[in-house]
Coordinates of C-alpha atoms in Angstrom, one line a residue:
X1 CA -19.3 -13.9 -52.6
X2 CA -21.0 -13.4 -55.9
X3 CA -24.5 -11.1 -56.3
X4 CA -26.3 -13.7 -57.7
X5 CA -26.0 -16.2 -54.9
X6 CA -29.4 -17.2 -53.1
X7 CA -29.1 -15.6 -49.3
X8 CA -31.7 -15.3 -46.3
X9 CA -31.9 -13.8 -43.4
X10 CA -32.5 -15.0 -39.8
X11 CA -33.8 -13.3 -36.9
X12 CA -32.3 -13.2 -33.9
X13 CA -32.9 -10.9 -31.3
X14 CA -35.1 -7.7 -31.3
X15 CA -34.4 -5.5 -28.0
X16 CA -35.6 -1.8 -27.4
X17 CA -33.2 1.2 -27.0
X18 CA -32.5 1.5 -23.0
X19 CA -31.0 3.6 -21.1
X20 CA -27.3 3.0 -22.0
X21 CA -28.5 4.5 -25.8
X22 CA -28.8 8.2 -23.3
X23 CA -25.5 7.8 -21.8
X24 CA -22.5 9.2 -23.9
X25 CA -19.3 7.2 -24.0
X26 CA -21.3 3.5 -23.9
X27 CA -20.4 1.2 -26.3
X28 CA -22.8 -1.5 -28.1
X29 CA -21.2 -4.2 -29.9
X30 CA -23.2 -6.2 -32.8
X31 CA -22.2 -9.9 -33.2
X32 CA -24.8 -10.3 -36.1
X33 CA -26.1 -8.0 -38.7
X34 CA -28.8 -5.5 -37.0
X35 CA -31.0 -3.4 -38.2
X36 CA -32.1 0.0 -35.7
X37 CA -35.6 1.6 -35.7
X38 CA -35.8 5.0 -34.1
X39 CA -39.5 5.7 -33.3
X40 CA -38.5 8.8 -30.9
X41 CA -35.9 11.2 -30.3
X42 CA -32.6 12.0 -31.7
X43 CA -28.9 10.9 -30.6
X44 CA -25.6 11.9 -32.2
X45 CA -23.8 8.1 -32.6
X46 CA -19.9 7.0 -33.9
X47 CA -20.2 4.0 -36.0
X48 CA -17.3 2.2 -36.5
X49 CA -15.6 5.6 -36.8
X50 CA -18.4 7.8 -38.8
X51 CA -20.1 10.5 -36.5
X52 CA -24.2 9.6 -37.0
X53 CA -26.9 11.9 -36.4
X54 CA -29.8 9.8 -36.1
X55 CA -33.2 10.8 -35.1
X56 CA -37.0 10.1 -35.0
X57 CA -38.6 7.7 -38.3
X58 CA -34.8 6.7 -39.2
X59 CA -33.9 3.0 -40.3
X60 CA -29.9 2.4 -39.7
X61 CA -28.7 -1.0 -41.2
X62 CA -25.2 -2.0 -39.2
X63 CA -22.9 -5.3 -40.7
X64 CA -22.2 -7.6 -37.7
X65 CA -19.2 -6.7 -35.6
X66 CA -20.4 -3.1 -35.8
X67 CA -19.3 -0.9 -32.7
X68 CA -21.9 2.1 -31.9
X69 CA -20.4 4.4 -29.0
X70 CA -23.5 7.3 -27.8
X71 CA -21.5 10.3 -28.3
X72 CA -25.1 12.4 -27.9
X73 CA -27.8 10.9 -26.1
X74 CA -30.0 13.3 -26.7
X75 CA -33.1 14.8 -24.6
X76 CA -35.8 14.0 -26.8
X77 CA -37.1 10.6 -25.5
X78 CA -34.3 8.6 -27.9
X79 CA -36.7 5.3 -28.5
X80 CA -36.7 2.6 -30.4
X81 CA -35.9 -0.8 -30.9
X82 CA -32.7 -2.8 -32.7
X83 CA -33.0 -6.3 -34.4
X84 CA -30.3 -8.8 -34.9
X85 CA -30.5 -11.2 -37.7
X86 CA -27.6 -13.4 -39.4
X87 CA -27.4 -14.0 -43.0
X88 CA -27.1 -17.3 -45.3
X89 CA -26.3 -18.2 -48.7
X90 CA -28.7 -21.1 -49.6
X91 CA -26.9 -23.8 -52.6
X92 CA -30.2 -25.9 -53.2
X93 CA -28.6 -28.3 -56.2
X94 CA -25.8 -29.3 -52.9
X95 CA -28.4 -28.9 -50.2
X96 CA -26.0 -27.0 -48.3
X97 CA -26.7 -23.5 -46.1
X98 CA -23.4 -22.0 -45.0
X99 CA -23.3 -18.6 -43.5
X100 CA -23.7 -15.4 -46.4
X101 CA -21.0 -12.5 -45.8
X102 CA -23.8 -9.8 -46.2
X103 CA -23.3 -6.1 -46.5
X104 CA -25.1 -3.2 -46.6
X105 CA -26.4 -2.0 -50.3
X106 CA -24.7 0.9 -49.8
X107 CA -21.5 -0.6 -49.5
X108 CA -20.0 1.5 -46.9
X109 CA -20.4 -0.3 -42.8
X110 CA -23.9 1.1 -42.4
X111 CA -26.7 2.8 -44.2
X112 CA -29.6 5.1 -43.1
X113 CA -33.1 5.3 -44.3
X114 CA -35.6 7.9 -43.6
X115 CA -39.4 6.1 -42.9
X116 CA -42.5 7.5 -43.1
X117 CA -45.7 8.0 -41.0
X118 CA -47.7 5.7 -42.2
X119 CA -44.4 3.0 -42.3
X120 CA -44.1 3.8 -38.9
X121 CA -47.5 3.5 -37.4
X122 CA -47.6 -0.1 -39.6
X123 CA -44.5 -1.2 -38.1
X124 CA -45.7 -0.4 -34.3
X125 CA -48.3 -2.9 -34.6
X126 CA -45.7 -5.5 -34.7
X127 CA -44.5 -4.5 -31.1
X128 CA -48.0 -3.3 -30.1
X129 CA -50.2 -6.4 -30.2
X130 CA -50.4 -9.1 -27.5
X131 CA -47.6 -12.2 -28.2
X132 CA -49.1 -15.3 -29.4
X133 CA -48.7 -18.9 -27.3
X134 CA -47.7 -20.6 -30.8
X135 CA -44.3 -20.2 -30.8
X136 CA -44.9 -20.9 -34.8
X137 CA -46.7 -17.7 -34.7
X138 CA -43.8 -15.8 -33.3
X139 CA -41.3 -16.9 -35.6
X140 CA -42.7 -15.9 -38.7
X141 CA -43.6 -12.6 -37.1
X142 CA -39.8 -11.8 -36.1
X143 CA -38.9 -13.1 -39.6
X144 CA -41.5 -11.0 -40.9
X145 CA -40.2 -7.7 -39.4
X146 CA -37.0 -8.3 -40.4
X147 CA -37.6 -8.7 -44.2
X148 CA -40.3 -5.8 -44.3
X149 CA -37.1 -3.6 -42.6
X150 CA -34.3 -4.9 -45.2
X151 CA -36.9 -4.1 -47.8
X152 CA -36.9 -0.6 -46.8
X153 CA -33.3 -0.8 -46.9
X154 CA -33.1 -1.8 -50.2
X155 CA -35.9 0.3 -51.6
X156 CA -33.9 3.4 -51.3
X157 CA -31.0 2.0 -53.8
X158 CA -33.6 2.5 -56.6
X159 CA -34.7 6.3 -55.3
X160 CA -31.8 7.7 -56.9
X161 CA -31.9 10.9 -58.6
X162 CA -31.4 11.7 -62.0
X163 CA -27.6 11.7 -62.3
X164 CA -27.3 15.7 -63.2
X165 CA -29.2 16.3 -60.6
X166 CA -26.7 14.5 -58.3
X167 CA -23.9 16.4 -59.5
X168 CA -25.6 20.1 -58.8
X169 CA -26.0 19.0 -55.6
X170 CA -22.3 17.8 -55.3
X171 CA -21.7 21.3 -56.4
X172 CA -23.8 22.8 -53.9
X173 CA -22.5 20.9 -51.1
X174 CA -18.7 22.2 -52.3
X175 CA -19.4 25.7 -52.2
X176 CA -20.8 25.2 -48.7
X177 CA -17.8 23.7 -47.5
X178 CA -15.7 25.5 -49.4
X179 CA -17.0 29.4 -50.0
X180 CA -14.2 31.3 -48.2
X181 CA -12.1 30.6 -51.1
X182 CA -12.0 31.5 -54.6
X183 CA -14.8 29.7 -56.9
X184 CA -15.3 29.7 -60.2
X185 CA -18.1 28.5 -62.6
X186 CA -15.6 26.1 -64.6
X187 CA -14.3 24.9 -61.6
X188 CA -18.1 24.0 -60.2
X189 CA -19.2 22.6 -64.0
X190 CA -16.1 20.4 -63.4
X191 CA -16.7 19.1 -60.5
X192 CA -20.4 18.2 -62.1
X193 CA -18.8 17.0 -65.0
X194 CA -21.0 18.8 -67.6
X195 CA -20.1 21.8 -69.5
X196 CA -20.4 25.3 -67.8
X197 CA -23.4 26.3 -69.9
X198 CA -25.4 23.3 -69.1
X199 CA -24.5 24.0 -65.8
X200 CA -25.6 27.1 -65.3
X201 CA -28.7 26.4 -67.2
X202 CA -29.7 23.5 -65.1
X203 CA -28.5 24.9 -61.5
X204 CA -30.6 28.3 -62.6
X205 CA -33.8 26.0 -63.6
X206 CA -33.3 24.1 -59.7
X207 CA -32.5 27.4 -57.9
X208 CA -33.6 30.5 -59.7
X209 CA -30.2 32.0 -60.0
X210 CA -26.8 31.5 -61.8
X211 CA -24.4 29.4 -59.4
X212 CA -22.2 32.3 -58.9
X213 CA -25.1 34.4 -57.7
X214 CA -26.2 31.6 -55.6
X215 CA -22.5 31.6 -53.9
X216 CA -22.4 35.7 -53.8
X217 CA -25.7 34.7 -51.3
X218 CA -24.6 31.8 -49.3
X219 CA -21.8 33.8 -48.1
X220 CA -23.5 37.3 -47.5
X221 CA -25.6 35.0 -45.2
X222 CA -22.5 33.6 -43.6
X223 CA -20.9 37.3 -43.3
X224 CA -24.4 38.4 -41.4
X225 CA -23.6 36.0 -38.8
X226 CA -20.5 36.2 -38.0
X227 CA -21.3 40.4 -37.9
X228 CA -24.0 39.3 -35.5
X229 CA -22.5 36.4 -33.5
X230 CA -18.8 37.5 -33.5
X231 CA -16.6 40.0 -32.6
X232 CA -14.7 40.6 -35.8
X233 CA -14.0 43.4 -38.1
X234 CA -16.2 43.9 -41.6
X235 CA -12.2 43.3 -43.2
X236 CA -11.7 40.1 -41.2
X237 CA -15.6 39.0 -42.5
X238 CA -15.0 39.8 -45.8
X239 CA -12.5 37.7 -46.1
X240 CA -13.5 34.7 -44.0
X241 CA -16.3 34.6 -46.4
X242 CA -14.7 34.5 -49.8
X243 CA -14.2 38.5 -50.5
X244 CA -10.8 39.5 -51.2
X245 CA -11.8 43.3 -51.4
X246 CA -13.2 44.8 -48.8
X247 CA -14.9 47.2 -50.8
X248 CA -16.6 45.0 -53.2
X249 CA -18.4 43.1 -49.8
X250 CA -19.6 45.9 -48.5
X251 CA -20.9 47.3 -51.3
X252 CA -22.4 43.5 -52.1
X253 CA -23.5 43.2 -48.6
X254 CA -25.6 46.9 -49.0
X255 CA -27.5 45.1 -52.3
X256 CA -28.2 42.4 -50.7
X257 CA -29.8 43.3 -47.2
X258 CA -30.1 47.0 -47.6
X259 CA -27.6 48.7 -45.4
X260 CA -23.8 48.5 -44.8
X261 CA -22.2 45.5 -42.9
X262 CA -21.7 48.4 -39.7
X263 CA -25.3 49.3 -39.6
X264 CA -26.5 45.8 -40.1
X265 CA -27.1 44.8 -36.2
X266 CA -29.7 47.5 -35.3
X267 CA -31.7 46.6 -38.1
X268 CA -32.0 43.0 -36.7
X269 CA -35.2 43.3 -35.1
X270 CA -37.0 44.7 -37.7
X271 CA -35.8 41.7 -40.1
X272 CA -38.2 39.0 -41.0
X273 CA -37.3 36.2 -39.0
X274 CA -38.7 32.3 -39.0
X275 CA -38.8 30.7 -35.9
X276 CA -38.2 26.8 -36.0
X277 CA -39.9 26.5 -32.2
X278 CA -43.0 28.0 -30.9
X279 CA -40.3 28.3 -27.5
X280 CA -38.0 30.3 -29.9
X281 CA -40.9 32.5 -30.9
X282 CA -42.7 33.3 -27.5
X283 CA -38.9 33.8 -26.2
X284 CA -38.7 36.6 -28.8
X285 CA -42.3 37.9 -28.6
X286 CA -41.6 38.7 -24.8
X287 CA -38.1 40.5 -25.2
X288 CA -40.7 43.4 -28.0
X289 CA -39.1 41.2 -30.9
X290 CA -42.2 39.7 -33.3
X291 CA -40.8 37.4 -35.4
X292 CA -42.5 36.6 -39.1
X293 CA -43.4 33.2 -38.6
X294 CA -43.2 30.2 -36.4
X295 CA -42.8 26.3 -37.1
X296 CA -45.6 24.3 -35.4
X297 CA -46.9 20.8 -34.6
X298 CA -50.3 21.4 -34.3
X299 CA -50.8 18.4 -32.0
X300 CA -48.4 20.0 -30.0
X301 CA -49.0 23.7 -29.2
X302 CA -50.4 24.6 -26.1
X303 CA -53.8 27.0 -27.1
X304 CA -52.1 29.8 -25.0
X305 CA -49.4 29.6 -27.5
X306 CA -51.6 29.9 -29.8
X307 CA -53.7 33.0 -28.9
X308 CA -50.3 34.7 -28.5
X309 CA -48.9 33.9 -32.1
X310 CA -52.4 35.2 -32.9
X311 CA -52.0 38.4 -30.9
X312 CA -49.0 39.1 -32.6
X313 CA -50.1 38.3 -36.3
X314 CA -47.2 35.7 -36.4
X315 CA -47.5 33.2 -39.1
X316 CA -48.1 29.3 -38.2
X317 CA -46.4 27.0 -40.4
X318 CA -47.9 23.7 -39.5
X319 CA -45.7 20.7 -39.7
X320 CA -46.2 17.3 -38.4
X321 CA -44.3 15.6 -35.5
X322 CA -40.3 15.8 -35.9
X323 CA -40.7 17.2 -39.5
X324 CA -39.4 20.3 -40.8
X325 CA -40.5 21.5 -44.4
X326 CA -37.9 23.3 -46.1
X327 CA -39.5 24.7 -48.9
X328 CA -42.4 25.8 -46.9
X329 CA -39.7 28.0 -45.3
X330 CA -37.9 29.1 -48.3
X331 CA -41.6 30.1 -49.6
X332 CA -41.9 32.8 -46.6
X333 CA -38.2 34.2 -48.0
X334 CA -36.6 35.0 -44.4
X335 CA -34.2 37.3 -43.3
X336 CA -33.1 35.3 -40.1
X337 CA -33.7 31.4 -39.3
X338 CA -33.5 31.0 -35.1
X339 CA -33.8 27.5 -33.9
X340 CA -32.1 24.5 -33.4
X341 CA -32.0 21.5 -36.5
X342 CA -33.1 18.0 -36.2
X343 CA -30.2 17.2 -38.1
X344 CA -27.2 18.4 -39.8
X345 CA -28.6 18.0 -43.7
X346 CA -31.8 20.1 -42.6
X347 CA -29.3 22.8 -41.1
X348 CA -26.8 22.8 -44.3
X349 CA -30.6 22.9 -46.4
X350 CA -31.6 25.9 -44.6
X351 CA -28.4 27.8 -44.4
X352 CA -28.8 28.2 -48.2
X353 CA -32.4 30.2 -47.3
X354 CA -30.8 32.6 -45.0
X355 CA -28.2 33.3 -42.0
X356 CA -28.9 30.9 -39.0
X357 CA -28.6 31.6 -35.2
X358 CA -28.5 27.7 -33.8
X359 CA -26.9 26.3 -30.9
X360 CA -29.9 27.4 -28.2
X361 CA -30.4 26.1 -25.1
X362 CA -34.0 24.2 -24.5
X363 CA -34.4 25.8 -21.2
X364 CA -36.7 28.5 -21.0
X365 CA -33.6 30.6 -18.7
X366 CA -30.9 30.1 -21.1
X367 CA -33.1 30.8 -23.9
X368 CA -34.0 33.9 -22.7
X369 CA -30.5 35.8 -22.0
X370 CA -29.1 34.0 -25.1
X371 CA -31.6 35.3 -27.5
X372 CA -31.4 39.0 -25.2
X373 CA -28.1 38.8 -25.8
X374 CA -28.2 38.9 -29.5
X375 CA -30.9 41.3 -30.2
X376 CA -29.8 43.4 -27.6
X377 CA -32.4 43.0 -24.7
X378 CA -31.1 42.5 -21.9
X379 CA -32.7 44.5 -19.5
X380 CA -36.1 43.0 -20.5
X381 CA -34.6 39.7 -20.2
X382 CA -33.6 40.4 -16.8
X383 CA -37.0 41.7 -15.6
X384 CA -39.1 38.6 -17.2
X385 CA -36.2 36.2 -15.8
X386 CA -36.6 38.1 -12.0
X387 CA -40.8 37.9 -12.7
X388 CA -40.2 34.0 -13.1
X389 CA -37.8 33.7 -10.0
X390 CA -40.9 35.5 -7.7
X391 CA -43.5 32.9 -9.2
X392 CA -41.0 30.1 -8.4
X393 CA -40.5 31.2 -4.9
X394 CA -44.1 31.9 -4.2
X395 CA -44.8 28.4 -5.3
X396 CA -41.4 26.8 -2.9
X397 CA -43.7 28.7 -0.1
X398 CA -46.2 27.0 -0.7
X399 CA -44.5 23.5 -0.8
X400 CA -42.3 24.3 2.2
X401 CA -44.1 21.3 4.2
X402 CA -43.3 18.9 1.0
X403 CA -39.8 19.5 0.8
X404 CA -39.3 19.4 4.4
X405 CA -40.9 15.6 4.7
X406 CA -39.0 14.3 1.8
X407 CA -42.3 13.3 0.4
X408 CA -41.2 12.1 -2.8
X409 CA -42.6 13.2 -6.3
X410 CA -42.3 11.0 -9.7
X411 CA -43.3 12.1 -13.4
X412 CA -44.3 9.1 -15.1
X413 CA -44.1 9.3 -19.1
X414 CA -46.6 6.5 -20.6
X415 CA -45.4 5.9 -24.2
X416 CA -46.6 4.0 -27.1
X417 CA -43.9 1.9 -26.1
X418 CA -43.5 1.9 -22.7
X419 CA -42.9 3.8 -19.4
X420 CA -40.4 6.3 -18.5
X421 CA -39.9 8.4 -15.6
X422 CA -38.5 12.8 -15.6
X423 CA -34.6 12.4 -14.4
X424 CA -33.7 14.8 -11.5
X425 CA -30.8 16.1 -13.4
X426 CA -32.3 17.8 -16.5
X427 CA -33.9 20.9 -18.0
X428 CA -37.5 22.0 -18.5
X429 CA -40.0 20.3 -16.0
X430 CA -37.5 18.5 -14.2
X431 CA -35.2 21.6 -13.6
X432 CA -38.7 23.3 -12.1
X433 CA -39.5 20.0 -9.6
X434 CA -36.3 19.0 -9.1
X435 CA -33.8 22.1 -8.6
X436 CA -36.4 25.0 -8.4
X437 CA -38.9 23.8 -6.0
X438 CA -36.4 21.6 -4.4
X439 CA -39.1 18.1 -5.0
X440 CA -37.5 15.0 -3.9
X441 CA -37.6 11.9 -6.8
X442 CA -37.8 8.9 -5.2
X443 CA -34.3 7.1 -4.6
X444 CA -34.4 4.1 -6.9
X445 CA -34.6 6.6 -10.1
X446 CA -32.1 9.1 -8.5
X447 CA -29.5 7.5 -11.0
X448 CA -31.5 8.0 -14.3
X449 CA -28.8 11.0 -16.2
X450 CA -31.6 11.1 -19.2
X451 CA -34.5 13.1 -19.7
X452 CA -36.9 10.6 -19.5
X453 CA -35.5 7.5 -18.2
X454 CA -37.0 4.1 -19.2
X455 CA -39.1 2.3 -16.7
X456 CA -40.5 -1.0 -15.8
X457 CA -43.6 -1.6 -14.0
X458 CA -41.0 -3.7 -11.4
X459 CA -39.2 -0.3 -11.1
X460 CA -42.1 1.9 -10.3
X461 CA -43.0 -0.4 -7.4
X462 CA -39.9 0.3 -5.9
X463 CA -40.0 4.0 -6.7
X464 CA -43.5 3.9 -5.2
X465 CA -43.6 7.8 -5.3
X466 CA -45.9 9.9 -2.5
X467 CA -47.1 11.8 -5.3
X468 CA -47.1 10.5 -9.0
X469 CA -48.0 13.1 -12.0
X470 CA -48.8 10.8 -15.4
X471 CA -48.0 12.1 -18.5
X472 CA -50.0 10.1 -21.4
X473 CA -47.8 11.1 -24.6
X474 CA -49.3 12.4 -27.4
X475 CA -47.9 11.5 -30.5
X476 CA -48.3 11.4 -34.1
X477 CA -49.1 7.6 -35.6
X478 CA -49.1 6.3 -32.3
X479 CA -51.4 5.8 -29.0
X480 CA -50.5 5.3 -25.7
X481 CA -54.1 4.1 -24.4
X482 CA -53.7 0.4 -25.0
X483 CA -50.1 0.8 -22.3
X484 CA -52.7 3.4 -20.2
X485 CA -54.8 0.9 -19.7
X486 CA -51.8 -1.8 -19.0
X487 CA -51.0 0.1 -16.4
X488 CA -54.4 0.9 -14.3
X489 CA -54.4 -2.9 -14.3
X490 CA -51.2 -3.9 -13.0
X491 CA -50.9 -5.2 -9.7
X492 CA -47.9 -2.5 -9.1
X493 CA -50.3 0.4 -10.0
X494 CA -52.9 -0.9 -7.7
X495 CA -50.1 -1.5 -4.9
X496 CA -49.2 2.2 -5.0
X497 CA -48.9 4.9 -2.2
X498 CA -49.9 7.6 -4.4
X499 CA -52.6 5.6 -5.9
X500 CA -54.0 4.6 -2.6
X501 CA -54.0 8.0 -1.3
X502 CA -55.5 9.4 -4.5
X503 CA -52.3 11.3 -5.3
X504 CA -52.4 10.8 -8.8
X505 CA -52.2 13.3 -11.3
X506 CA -52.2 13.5 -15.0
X507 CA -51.0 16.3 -16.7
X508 CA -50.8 17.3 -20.3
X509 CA -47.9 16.5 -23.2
X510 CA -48.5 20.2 -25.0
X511 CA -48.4 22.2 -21.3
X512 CA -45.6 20.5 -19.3
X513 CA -43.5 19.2 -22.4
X514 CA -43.9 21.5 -25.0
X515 CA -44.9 24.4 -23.3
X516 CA -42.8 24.9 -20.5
X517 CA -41.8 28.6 -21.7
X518 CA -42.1 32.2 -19.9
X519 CA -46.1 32.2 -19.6
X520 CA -46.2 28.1 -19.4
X521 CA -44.1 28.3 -16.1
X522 CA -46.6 30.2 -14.3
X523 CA -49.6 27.4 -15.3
X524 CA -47.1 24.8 -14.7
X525 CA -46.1 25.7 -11.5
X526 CA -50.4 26.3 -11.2
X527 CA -51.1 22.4 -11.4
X528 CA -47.8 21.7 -9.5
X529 CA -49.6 23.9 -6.1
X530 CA -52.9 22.4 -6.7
X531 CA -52.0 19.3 -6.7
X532 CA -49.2 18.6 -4.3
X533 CA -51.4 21.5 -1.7
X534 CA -54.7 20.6 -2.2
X535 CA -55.1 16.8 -3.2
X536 CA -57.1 17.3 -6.1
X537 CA -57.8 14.5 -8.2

């Protein structure tokens, strides 16, 4: 159909994410056009055939008849909420409506929009506030929302950059896919479609260096990964990474971080290093390795975090909630970048700062002997990983009576948004209650395979746990007191066992979340004894 043709949209649905969004290999079929909120988490999605990466503040518009398949779940607390609308085209002079063939402005089968905080905490309120009887009321609500999201949608078609700014980045992005082989300035000021002195000009204004030295970088950085993370010979590097002669890298690689490609490992823990997770960083602080600095959400860090980045002079980069500022990192001028990316355009953005190690495990355990295993610490890793195994068992000792009653023990997760409950079949806390201490979770949730699984009110009834920890979440933008006090009030929460018996415990976001590392486990497994031994309020 023509541009110019009159069209409106229609609600017709809005649903939250559940549980089959955590599960890889389910399938979610849109009839209608839909538009996807992501107010928590991250999940690695196919739609209709492109791999997704879509995480926390992200707006994905989908045309009807779109298939999603979860390749990722995720175990970040993937939440949000999709709404369903249908389209018409409106011919007033016929007084006719007859359904609209809409697309996505971007013209491809979806489009993604990154929201902000305040965009965010606006659009809560629309899922937040008590339902109105007038069904009037309702309607124009739901139509509301879904006009205020297309808007968004729209809004980003007129952010686009300048258009030679758009072609150094198309340039950028082709030596990072493509800097093994040979490069060459006219080849790059081609591909940007301006003459090679403007280009040079204009990339050196944007990056402080002539592209070719800019390239010379990015893969010196590649080559001190793969010397750290592979097994292969400085010949075999140089040429992976775009150096015919052998020679020339070495000598390249020397100007560039100081000594030869063969001396470059024992060096590494002497480097200045940026940790993107305070885990990351205490992980390293504890195997005698002090890294430079250390991402943080200040809402987030536990204060004995805190007084140990102190201790050790490390730099705190304050960020807020599932953000990640890349020029606040490029500022400190790192040596190494150790953490895991939110999503795959942060990762190709920071791999242009420095070399990378990525692909770490979330568990404090598997942290540990990874990162040993890089820098070479292994026998300290062992110790602190045998010093966590005693606490664990001393605490099991202590529990022995629990775990022989098959009293059972629940983690409920109050949200801004709802309730979830801690799997039995993950990492962090649950690993600890669940495969450590050898806890029971009541059988009704024994089939959640997510993190944190949603819940119902109905569904905690019929968990009706012996002993229930309550996790309020803390977030950024958003409160959970308002589905707190839902809760206290419900005739399920009053109907309890673990409320009757005053078995109720709450427990803190930045402790048993975000802080479940090497000196966390210890005051972790501190609440866990007090409260499942003694009864304490």
């Amino acid at each position: 159909m023509l541009n110019n043709i009159e069209w409106m949209a229609q609600w017709k649905s809005t649903k939250p994410l559940t549980d089959q969004w955590m599960t890889a290999g389910k399938l979610h079929h849109f009839p209608s056009h839909a538009l996807l909120l992501i107010l928590d988490g991250r999940a690695i999605w196919n739609i209709n055939g492109h791999r997704v990466q879509v995480s926390y503040g992200e707006l994905v518009a989908v045309q009807e008849n779109t298939v999603i398949e979860v390749i990722e779940g995720g175990n970040l607390d993937l939440a949000g909420w999709h709404v369903q609308f249908d389209t018409y085209a409106m011919f007033p002079d016929r007084g006719e409506v007859v359904k609209y063939e809409w697309h996505v402005p971007s013209g491809d089968t979806y489009q993604k929009v990154k929201l902000t905080g305040g965009t965010l905490a606006s659009l809560s309120q629309h899922w937040s506030e008590e339902g109105s009887p007038n069904p009037n009321v309702v309607h124009v609500g739901n139509q509301l929302l879904v006009y205020e999201l297309l808007q968004h949608v729209y809004r980003e078609l007129l952010e686009e950059e300048p258009t030679v700014e758009q072609s150094i980045l198309r340039t950028v992005d082709y030596m990072q896919q493509h800097y093994e082989q040979v490069i060459t300035r006219k080849q790059l000021a081609e591909i940007a479609g301006i003459s090679p002195w403007h280009y040079s000009r204009k990339f050196s204004e944007r990056y402080g260096k002539p592209p070719l030295d800019y390239l010379a970088h990015y893969r010196i950085y590649r080559a001190q990964e793969e010397l750290l993370l592979s097994t292969a010979t400085s010949q075999d590097i140089a040429k992976k990474t775009g150096f015919e002669d052998a020679h020339y890298f070495s000598r390249r690689f020397k100007q560039l971080t100081g000594v030869s490609p063969r001396n470059y490992a024992q060096t590494l823990p002497q480097r200045k290093i940026v940790c993107l997770s305070p885990l990351c960083a205490e992980v390293l602080i504890h195997l005698g390795v002090i890294p430079h600095a250390v991402v943080v959400t200040p809402l987030l860090l536990p204060e004995h975090l805190r007084e140990l980045f102190d201790m050790h002079q490390v730099k705190m980069m304050e960020v807020s909630q599932y953000e990640l500022d890349v020029e606040q990192i490029r500022q400190v001028q790192p040596e190494w970048i150790v953490g895991n990316f939110w999503t795959e355009e942060i990762k190709q953005k920071l791999r242009t700062i420095a070399p990378i190690i990525t692909g770490l495990n979330n568990d404090v355990e598997a942290l540990l002997h990874q990162l040993a295993s890089v820098f070479h610490r292994e026998d300290t890793a062992h110790k602190l990983h045998m010093q966590m195994k005693l606490e664990v068992n001393a605490a099991k000792q202590q529990q022995q009576h629990l775990v022989q009653s098959s009293s059972t023990v629940m983690v409920l997760r109050v949200e801004p948004f709802g309730y979830r409950y801690l799997g039995g079949h993950s990492n962090g806390v649950s690993h600890l209650l669940y495969e450590q201490l050898r806890l029971t979770l009541p059988q009704p949730l024994q089939s959640g395979e997510a993190w944190f699984n949603p819940c119902s009110l109905d569904l905690l009834a019929k968990a009706n746990p012996d002993y229930l920890f309550v996790e309020k979440r803390v977030m950024q933008h958003f409160s959970a007191q308002e589905n707190m006090k839902k809760l206290v009030e419900s005739s399920q929460w009053n109907d309890l066992k673990a409320v009757k018996n005053n078995r109720v415990f709450l427990v803190d976001t930045r402790l048993w979340v975000d802080g479940r590392g090497i000196i966390g486990q210890q005051m972790i497994l501190n609440e866990i004894v007090n409260s499942l031994v003694t009864n304490v309020w």
